[in-house]
Amino acid sequence: MANVFVNVNAIQPTDEDRETVYTRPEFPGVLRISTSPGGLIVGQYRCSSGYDLERMQWVIQKVRDYVASRSTPYSDISDPSKRAAALMVLKFLDDLAELVEQRWRDGLEYGARLLFEGARWTLRRGLGTEVLRLEEIEAYGERLWALLLTPVVAPFLVAPNLGTGDAMNALSSWCRSFLGRRDIAVLLDRGYNVRDHGAGVDQAVSAAWSLADSWSVQQLVTGSLHVFNLA
């Protein structure tokens, strides 16, 4: 049977939706998180001076906080019928934060930034119901300039990273600035599974509400982001 996609992605957030805007001095840009009328949680971000490890982790944590504290038609950590989706999304965000940090610590800074720059993550459940979209806000006015400057900039990006294995990531990161967003689709049920812990679930989820750590999510959800073979 062919997959049937519930395309709440087509419903764009409006000013009337529940939108939260985050700013901070260390993040020269904006992070907007909202819930569309169709129940899709949308996180949109843009940093004018690039992404370092702390900035990327901050974006992920704020989106995580939002998901854990919101009730949508598809995701609600306090509702047993919607809890699985919320836990899977939280596990994905934890895994994404871990992957970003791992690449950064391994000296693949551009490889880590590629998970943010020009990226549009779309998380789906079941037959295709979209529960989270996480994307960089596109700067259309910069595309032409980036394309024109590529012959000049490319050698300076690649040469310093030839010995680190990050050279192609550096070039890909620059190309994203004029090629536009890269769509990354994640079907949560292919990579994650929520364990049935019976009466112990509510106790573990109560700990997850604190958001102090991801212990409860790790205990309740099996699987890994690496299943999706990200480049």
mmCIF file of N, CA and C in Angstrom, residues 140-149 177-178:
data_model
loop_
_atom_site.group_PDB
_atom_site.id
_atom_site.type_symbol
_atom_site.label_atom_id
_atom_site.label_comp_id
_atom_site.label_asym_id
_atom_site.label_seq_id
_atom_site.Cartn_x
_atom_site.Cartn_y
_atom_site.Cartn_z
ATOM 1 N N TYR A 140 17.490 34.825 0.916
ATOM 2 C CA TYR A 140 17.491 34.786 -0.549
ATOM 3 C C TYR A 140 18.420 35.829 -1.161
ATOM 4 N N GLY A 141 18.556 36.982 -0.517
ATOM 5 C CA GLY A 141 19.375 38.054 -1.076
ATOM 6 C C GLY A 141 20.859 37.729 -1.117
ATOM 7 N N GLU A 142 21.290 36.754 -0.326
ATOM 8 C CA GLU A 142 22.707 36.412 -0.264
ATOM 9 C C GLU A 142 23.113 35.371 -1.302
ATOM 10 N N ARG A 143 22.142 34.726 -1.930
ATOM 11 C CA ARG A 143 22.455 33.599 -2.813
ATOM 12 C C ARG A 143 23.321 34.004 -4.009
ATOM 13 N N LEU A 144 22.952 35.065 -4.689
ATOM 14 C CA LEU A 144 23.686 35.480 -5.879
ATOM 15 C C LEU A 144 25.114 35.856 -5.533
ATOM 16 N N TRP A 145 25.291 36.612 -4.447
ATOM 17 C CA TRP A 145 26.634 37.012 -4.054
ATOM 18 C C TRP A 145 27.492 35.794 -3.721
ATOM 19 N N ALA A 146 26.917 34.831 -3.033
ATOM 20 C CA ALA A 146 27.659 33.623 -2.678
ATOM 21 C C ALA A 146 28.088 32.863 -3.920
ATOM 22 N N LEU A 147 27.194 32.765 -4.904
ATOM 23 C CA LEU A 147 27.517 32.057 -6.142
ATOM 24 C C LEU A 147 28.653 32.758 -6.875
ATOM 25 N N LEU A 148 28.601 34.070 -6.962
ATOM 26 C CA LEU A 148 29.624 34.832 -7.677
ATOM 27 C C LEU A 148 30.981 34.748 -6.990
ATOM 28 N N LEU A 149 30.978 34.642 -5.668
ATOM 29 C CA LEU A 149 32.235 34.624 -4.915
ATOM 30 C C LEU A 149 32.845 33.229 -4.795
ATOM 31 N N SER A 177 24.937 28.023 0.733
ATOM 32 C CA SER A 177 24.552 29.426 0.817
ATOM 33 C C SER A 177 23.939 29.941 -0.476
ATOM 34 N N PHE A 178 24.158 29.223 -1.597
ATOM 35 C CA PHE A 178 23.498 29.650 -2.841
ATOM 36 C C PHE A 178 22.617 28.556 -3.455
#
